[in-house]
């Protein structure tokens, strides 16, 4: 896969993850819709200052947009999938999940913040 297509694939992934349309991105960053569409379709490659603007917009590194990181994503997804499979059969985890399910949103938010601190 060439650089334009790698960039286009990564750009589409981050747009989908954050629920952004082409129009959303263009309006937020002042890009021409047609130029941006060429980037999304892998027809053209943006200048590095535009890559940096996009990276900042999506909250990622420039390398996340320009490098082929698909094998790493697959590896991470496989690891997460393995953990989920193990947890679904873990009685202790299921008991904790049942307790969490009954908590209100404020308590769940506190737990999320605590888990982020551990990460």
Coordinates of N, CA, C and O in Angstrom, one line a residue:
X1 N 0.8 -1.2 0.0 CA 0.0 0.0 0.0 C 0.9 1.2 0.0 O 1.8 1.3 0.8
X2 N 0.6 2.2 -0.9 CA 1.4 3.4 -0.9 C 1.0 4.4 0.1 O 0.0 4.2 0.8
X3 N 1.8 5.4 0.3 CA 1.7 6.4 1.4 C 0.3 7.1 1.3 O -0.3 7.3 2.4
X4 N -0.2 7.4 0.1 CA -1.5 8.1 0.0 C -2.6 7.2 0.5 O -3.5 7.7 1.2
X5 N -2.5 5.9 0.2 CA -3.6 5.0 0.6 C -3.5 4.7 2.1 O -4.5 4.5 2.8
X6 N -2.3 4.6 2.6 CA -2.1 4.4 4.1 C -2.7 5.6 4.8 O -3.5 5.4 5.8
X7 N -2.4 6.8 4.4 CA -2.9 8.0 5.0 C -4.4 8.0 4.9 O -5.1 8.2 5.9
X8 N -5.0 7.7 3.8 CA -6.4 7.7 3.5 C -7.1 6.7 4.5 O -8.1 7.0 5.1
X9 N -6.5 5.5 4.6 CA -7.1 4.5 5.4 C -7.1 4.9 6.9 O -8.1 4.8 7.6
X10 N -6.0 5.5 7.4 CA -5.9 5.9 8.7 C -6.9 7.1 9.0 O -7.5 7.2 10.0
X11 N -7.0 8.0 8.0 CA -7.8 9.2 8.2 C -9.3 8.7 8.3 O -10.0 9.2 9.2
X12 N -9.7 7.8 7.4 CA -11.1 7.3 7.5 C -11.4 6.6 8.8 O -12.4 6.7 9.4
X13 N -10.4 5.8 9.3 CA -10.6 5.2 10.6 C -10.8 6.2 11.7 O -11.7 6.0 12.5
X14 N -10.0 7.2 11.8 CA -10.2 8.2 12.9 C -11.4 9.0 12.7 O -12.1 9.4 13.7
X15 N -11.8 9.3 11.5 CA -13.1 9.9 11.3 C -14.3 9.1 11.8 O -15.2 9.6 12.4
X16 N -14.2 7.8 11.5 CA -15.3 6.9 11.9 C -15.3 6.7 13.4 O -16.3 6.8 14.0
X17 N -14.1 6.6 14.0 CA -14.0 6.5 15.5 C -14.6 7.6 16.2 O -15.2 7.5 17.3
X18 N -14.4 8.8 15.6 CA -14.9 10.0 16.3 C -16.2 10.6 15.7 O -16.7 11.6 16.1
X19 N -16.8 9.8 14.8 CA -18.1 10.2 14.2 C -18.1 11.5 13.4 O -19.0 12.3 13.5
X20 N -17.0 11.7 12.7 CA -16.8 13.0 12.0 C -17.0 12.7 10.5 O -16.5 11.8 9.9
X21 N -17.7 13.6 9.9 CA -17.9 13.6 8.4 C -16.8 14.4 7.8 O -16.1 15.2 8.4
X22 N -16.8 14.3 6.5 CA -15.8 15.2 5.7 C -16.1 16.6 5.9 O -15.3 17.4 6.2
X23 N -17.4 16.9 5.9 CA -17.8 18.3 6.1 C -17.4 18.8 7.5 O -17.0 20.0 7.6
X24 N -17.6 18.0 8.5 CA -17.2 18.4 9.9 C -15.8 18.8 10.0 O -15.4 19.8 10.5
X25 N -14.9 17.9 9.4 CA -13.5 18.2 9.4 C -13.1 19.4 8.6 O -12.4 20.3 9.1
X26 N -13.7 19.6 7.5 CA -13.4 20.7 6.6 C -13.8 22.0 7.3 O -13.1 23.0 7.3
X27 N -15.0 22.0 7.9 CA -15.4 23.2 8.6 C -14.6 23.6 9.8 O -14.3 24.7 10.0
X28 N -14.2 22.6 10.5 CA -13.4 22.8 11.7 C -12.0 23.3 11.4 O -11.4 24.1 12.1
X29 N -11.4 22.8 10.3 CA -10.0 23.1 10.0 C -9.8 24.0 8.8 O -8.7 24.4 8.5
X30 N -10.9 24.4 8.1 CA -10.8 25.3 7.0 C -10.3 24.7 5.7 O -9.7 25.5 4.9
X31 N -10.4 23.4 5.6 CA -10.0 22.8 4.4 C -11.0 22.9 3.3 O -12.2 22.9 3.5
X32 N -10.6 22.9 2.0 CA -11.5 22.7 0.9 C -12.0 21.3 0.9 O -11.3 20.3 1.1
X33 N -13.4 21.2 0.7 CA -14.0 19.9 0.8 C -13.4 19.0 -0.3 O -13.2 17.8 -0.1
X34 N -13.2 19.5 -1.5 CA -12.7 18.7 -2.6 C -11.3 18.3 -2.4 O -10.9 17.1 -2.7
X35 N -10.4 19.1 -1.8 CA -9.1 18.7 -1.5 C -9.1 17.6 -0.4 O -8.4 16.6 -0.5
X36 N -9.9 17.8 0.6 CA -10.0 16.8 1.7 C -10.5 15.5 1.1 O -10.0 14.4 1.5
X37 N -11.4 15.6 0.2 CA -12.0 14.3 -0.4 C -10.9 13.6 -1.2 O -10.8 12.3 -1.1
X38 N -10.0 14.3 -1.8 CA -8.8 13.7 -2.5 C -7.9 13.0 -1.5 O -7.4 11.9 -1.8
X39 N -7.8 13.5 -0.3 CA -6.9 12.9 0.7 C -7.6 11.6 1.2 O -7.0 10.6 1.3
X40 N -8.9 11.7 1.5 CA -9.7 10.6 2.0 C -9.8 9.4 1.0 O -9.7 8.3 1.3
X41 N -9.8 9.8 -0.3 CA -9.8 8.8 -1.4 C -8.5 8.3 -1.8 O -8.4 7.5 -2.7
X42 N -7.4 8.8 -1.2 CA -6.1 8.4 -1.6 C -5.6 8.9 -2.9 O -4.6 8.3 -3.5
X43 N -6.2 10.0 -3.4 CA -5.7 10.5 -4.7 C -4.6 11.5 -4.5 O -3.7 11.6 -5.4
X44 N -4.5 12.2 -3.4 CA -3.5 13.1 -3.1 C -3.0 12.9 -1.6 O -3.7 12.3 -0.8
X45 N -1.8 13.5 -1.3 CA -1.3 13.4 0.0 C -1.1 14.9 0.5 O -0.6 15.7 -0.2
X46 N -1.5 15.1 1.7 CA -1.4 16.5 2.2 C 0.0 16.9 2.6 O 0.8 16.0 2.9
X47 N 0.2 18.2 2.7 CA 1.5 18.7 3.2 C 1.5 18.4 4.7 O 0.5 18.2 5.3
X48 N 2.7 18.4 5.2 CA 2.9 18.0 6.6 C 2.2 18.9 7.6 O 1.7 18.4 8.7
X49 N 2.1 20.2 7.3 CA 1.4 21.1 8.2 C -0.1 20.7 8.3 O -0.7 20.8 9.4
X50 N -0.7 20.2 7.2 CA -2.1 19.8 7.2 C -2.2 18.4 8.0 O -3.2 18.2 8.7
X51 N -1.2 17.6 7.9 CA -1.2 16.3 8.6 C -1.2 16.7 10.1 O -1.9 16.1 10.9
X52 N -0.4 17.6 10.5 CA -0.3 18.0 11.9 C -1.6 18.6 12.4 O -2.0 18.3 13.5
X53 N -2.3 19.4 11.6 CA -3.6 20.0 11.9 C -4.6 18.8 12.2 O -5.3 18.8 13.1
X54 N -4.5 17.8 11.3 CA -5.5 16.7 11.4 C -5.1 15.9 12.7 O -6.0 15.5 13.4
X55 N -3.9 15.7 12.9 CA -3.5 14.9 14.1 C -3.9 15.6 15.4 O -4.5 15.0 16.3
X56 N -3.8 16.9 15.4 CA -4.2 17.7 16.6 C -5.7 17.6 16.7 O -6.3 17.5 17.8
X57 N -6.4 17.7 15.6 CA -7.9 17.7 15.6 C -8.4 16.3 16.2 O -9.3 16.3 16.9
X58 N -7.8 15.2 15.7 CA -8.2 13.9 16.2 C -7.6 13.5 17.5 O -7.9 12.5 18.1
X59 N -6.6 14.3 18.0 CA -5.9 14.0 19.2 C -5.0 12.8 19.1 O -4.9 12.0 20.1
X60 N -4.3 12.7 18.0 CA -3.4 11.6 17.8 C -2.0 12.1 17.3 O -1.9 13.3 17.1
X61 N -1.1 11.2 17.2 CA 0.2 11.6 16.7 C 0.2 11.7 15.2 O -0.6 11.0 14.5
X62 N 1.1 12.5 14.6 CA 1.2 12.5 13.1 C 1.5 11.1 12.6 O 0.9 10.7 11.6
X63 N 2.3 10.3 13.3 CA 2.6 9.0 12.8 C 1.4 8.1 12.8 O 1.4 7.1 12.0
X64 N 0.4 8.4 13.6 CA -0.8 7.6 13.6 C -1.5 7.7 12.3 O -2.3 6.9 11.9
X65 N -1.3 8.9 11.7 CA -2.0 9.1 10.4 C -1.2 8.7 9.2 O -1.8 8.3 8.2
X66 N 0.1 8.8 9.3 CA 0.9 8.5 8.1 C 1.6 7.2 8.0 O 2.1 6.8 6.9
X67 N 1.6 6.4 9.1 CA 2.3 5.1 9.1 C 1.3 4.0 9.0 O 0.1 4.1 9.5
X68 N 1.7 2.9 8.5 CA 0.8 1.7 8.3 C 0.9 1.0 9.7 O 1.8 0.2 10.0
X69 N -0.1 1.3 10.5 CA -0.1 0.6 11.8 C -1.2 -0.4 11.9 O -1.6 -0.8 13.0
X70 N -1.7 -0.9 10.8 CA -2.8 -1.9 10.8 C -2.3 -3.2 11.5 O -3.1 -3.8 12.3
X71 N -1.1 -3.7 11.3 CA -0.7 -5.0 12.0 C -0.7 -4.8 13.5 O -1.1 -5.6 14.3
X72 N -0.3 -3.6 14.0 CA -0.3 -3.3 15.4 C -1.7 -3.2 16.0 O -2.0 -3.8 17.1
X73 N -2.6 -2.6 15.2 CA -4.0 -2.5 15.7 C -4.6 -3.9 15.8 O -5.3 -4.3 16.7
X74 N -4.3 -4.8 14.8 CA -4.8 -6.2 14.8 C -4.3 -6.9 16.0 O -5.1 -7.6 16.7
X75 N -3.0 -6.7 16.3 CA -2.4 -7.4 17.5 C -3.1 -6.9 18.7 O -3.5 -7.8 19.6
X76 N -3.3 -5.6 18.9 CA -4.0 -5.1 20.1 C -5.4 -5.6 20.1 O -5.9 -6.0 21.2
X77 N -6.1 -5.6 19.0 CA -7.5 -6.1 19.0 C -7.6 -7.6 19.4 O -8.5 -8.0 20.1
X78 N -6.6 -8.4 18.9 CA -6.6 -9.8 19.3 C -6.4 -10.0 20.8 O -7.0 -10.8 21.4
X79 N -5.5 -9.2 21.3 CA -5.2 -9.3 22.8 C -6.4 -8.9 23.6 O -6.8 -9.6 24.6
X80 N -7.1 -7.8 23.2 CA -8.4 -7.4 23.9 C -9.4 -8.5 23.7 O -10.1 -8.8 24.7
X81 N -9.5 -9.1 22.6 CA -10.5 -10.1 22.3 C -10.2 -11.3 23.3 O -11.2 -11.9 23.9
X82 N -9.0 -11.7 23.4 CA -8.6 -12.8 24.3 C -9.0 -12.5 25.7 O -9.5 -13.4 26.5
X83 N -8.8 -11.3 26.2 CA -9.1 -10.9 27.6 C -10.6 -11.0 27.8 O -11.1 -11.5 28.8
X84 N -11.4 -10.4 26.8 CA -12.8 -10.5 26.9 C -13.3 -11.9 27.0 O -14.2 -12.2 27.8
X85 N -12.8 -12.8 26.2 CA -13.2 -14.2 26.2 C -13.0 -14.8 27.5 O -13.8 -15.5 28.1
X86 N -11.8 -14.5 28.1 CA -11.5 -15.1 29.4 C -12.4 -14.5 30.5 O -12.8 -15.2 31.4
X87 N -12.6 -13.2 30.5 CA -13.5 -12.6 31.5 C -14.9 -13.1 31.5 O -15.5 -13.1 32.5
X88 N -15.4 -13.4 30.3 CA -16.8 -13.8 30.2 C -17.0 -15.2 30.9 O -18.1 -15.5 31.3
X89 N -15.9 -15.9 31.2 CA -16.1 -17.2 31.9 C -15.5 -17.1 33.3 O -15.5 -18.1 34.1
X90 N -15.1 -15.9 33.8 CA -14.5 -15.7 35.1 C -15.6 -15.3 36.1 O -16.2 -14.2 35.9
X91 N -15.9 -16.2 37.0 CA -17.0 -15.9 38.0 C -16.8 -14.7 38.8 O -17.8 -13.9 39.0
X92 N -15.6 -14.4 39.2 CA -15.3 -13.2 40.0 C -15.6 -12.0 39.2 O -16.2 -11.0 39.7
X93 N -15.2 -12.0 37.9 CA -15.4 -10.8 37.0 C -16.9 -10.6 36.8 O -17.4 -9.5 36.9
X94 N -17.6 -11.7 36.6 CA -19.1 -11.6 36.4 C -19.8 -11.0 37.6 O -20.7 -10.2 37.5
X95 N -19.3 -11.4 38.8 CA -19.9 -10.8 40.1 C -19.6 -9.3 40.1 O -20.5 -8.5 40.5
X96 N -18.4 -8.9 39.8 CA -18.1 -7.5 39.8 C -18.9 -6.7 38.8 O -19.4 -5.6 39.0
X97 N -19.0 -7.3 37.6 CA -19.8 -6.7 36.5 C -21.3 -6.5 37.0 O -21.9 -5.4 36.7
X98 N -21.8 -7.5 37.7 CA -23.2 -7.4 38.2 C -23.3 -6.2 39.2 O -24.3 -5.4 39.1
X99 N -22.3 -6.0 40.0 CA -22.4 -4.9 41.0 C -22.3 -3.6 40.3 O -23.0 -2.7 40.5
X100 N -21.4 -3.5 39.3 CA -21.2 -2.3 38.5 C -22.4 -1.9 37.8 O -22.8 -0.7 37.6
X101 N -23.1 -2.9 37.3 CA -24.3 -2.6 36.5 C -25.4 -1.9 37.3 O -26.1 -1.1 36.8
X102 N -25.4 -2.1 38.6 CA -26.4 -1.5 39.5 C -26.0 -0.1 40.0 O -26.7 0.5 40.6
X103 N -24.8 0.3 39.7 CA -24.3 1.6 40.1 C -24.9 2.8 39.3 O -25.2 2.6 38.1
X104 N -25.0 3.9 39.9 CA -25.5 5.1 39.2 C -24.3 5.7 38.4 O -23.1 5.3 38.6
X105 N -24.6 6.6 37.5 CA -23.6 7.1 36.5 C -22.4 7.9 37.2 O -21.3 7.8 36.8
X106 N -22.7 8.5 38.4 CA -21.6 9.2 39.1 C -20.6 8.3 39.6 O -19.4 8.5 39.6
X107 N -21.1 7.2 40.2 CA -20.2 6.2 40.8 C -19.4 5.5 39.6 O -18.2 5.2 39.8
X108 N -20.0 5.2 38.5 CA -19.3 4.6 37.4 C -18.3 5.6 36.9 O -17.2 5.1 36.5
X109 N -18.6 6.9 36.8 CA -17.6 7.8 36.4 C -16.4 7.8 37.3 O -15.2 7.9 36.8
X110 N -16.6 7.7 38.6 CA -15.5 7.7 39.5 C -14.6 6.4 39.3 O -13.4 6.5 39.4
X111 N -15.3 5.3 39.1 CA -14.5 4.1 38.8 C -13.7 4.2 37.6 O -12.5 3.8 37.5
X112 N -14.3 4.8 36.5 CA -13.5 5.0 35.3 C -12.3 5.9 35.5 O -11.2 5.6 35.0
X113 N -12.4 6.9 36.3 CA -11.3 7.8 36.6 C -10.2 7.0 37.4 O -9.0 7.2 37.1
X114 N -10.6 6.2 38.3 CA -9.7 5.4 39.1 C -8.9 4.4 38.1 O -7.7 4.3 38.2
X115 N -9.7 3.8 37.2 CA -9.0 2.9 36.3 C -8.1 3.6 35.3 O -7.0 3.0 35.0
X116 N -8.4 4.8 34.9 CA -7.5 5.6 34.1 C -6.2 5.9 34.8 O -5.1 5.8 34.2
X117 N -6.3 6.2 36.1 CA -5.2 6.5 36.9 C -4.2 5.2 37.0 O -3.0 5.4 37.0
X118 N -4.8 4.1 37.1 CA -4.0 2.8 37.1 C -3.3 2.6 35.8 O -2.2 2.0 35.8
X119 N -4.0 2.9 34.7 CA -3.4 2.7 33.4 C -2.2 3.6 33.2 O -1.2 3.2 32.6

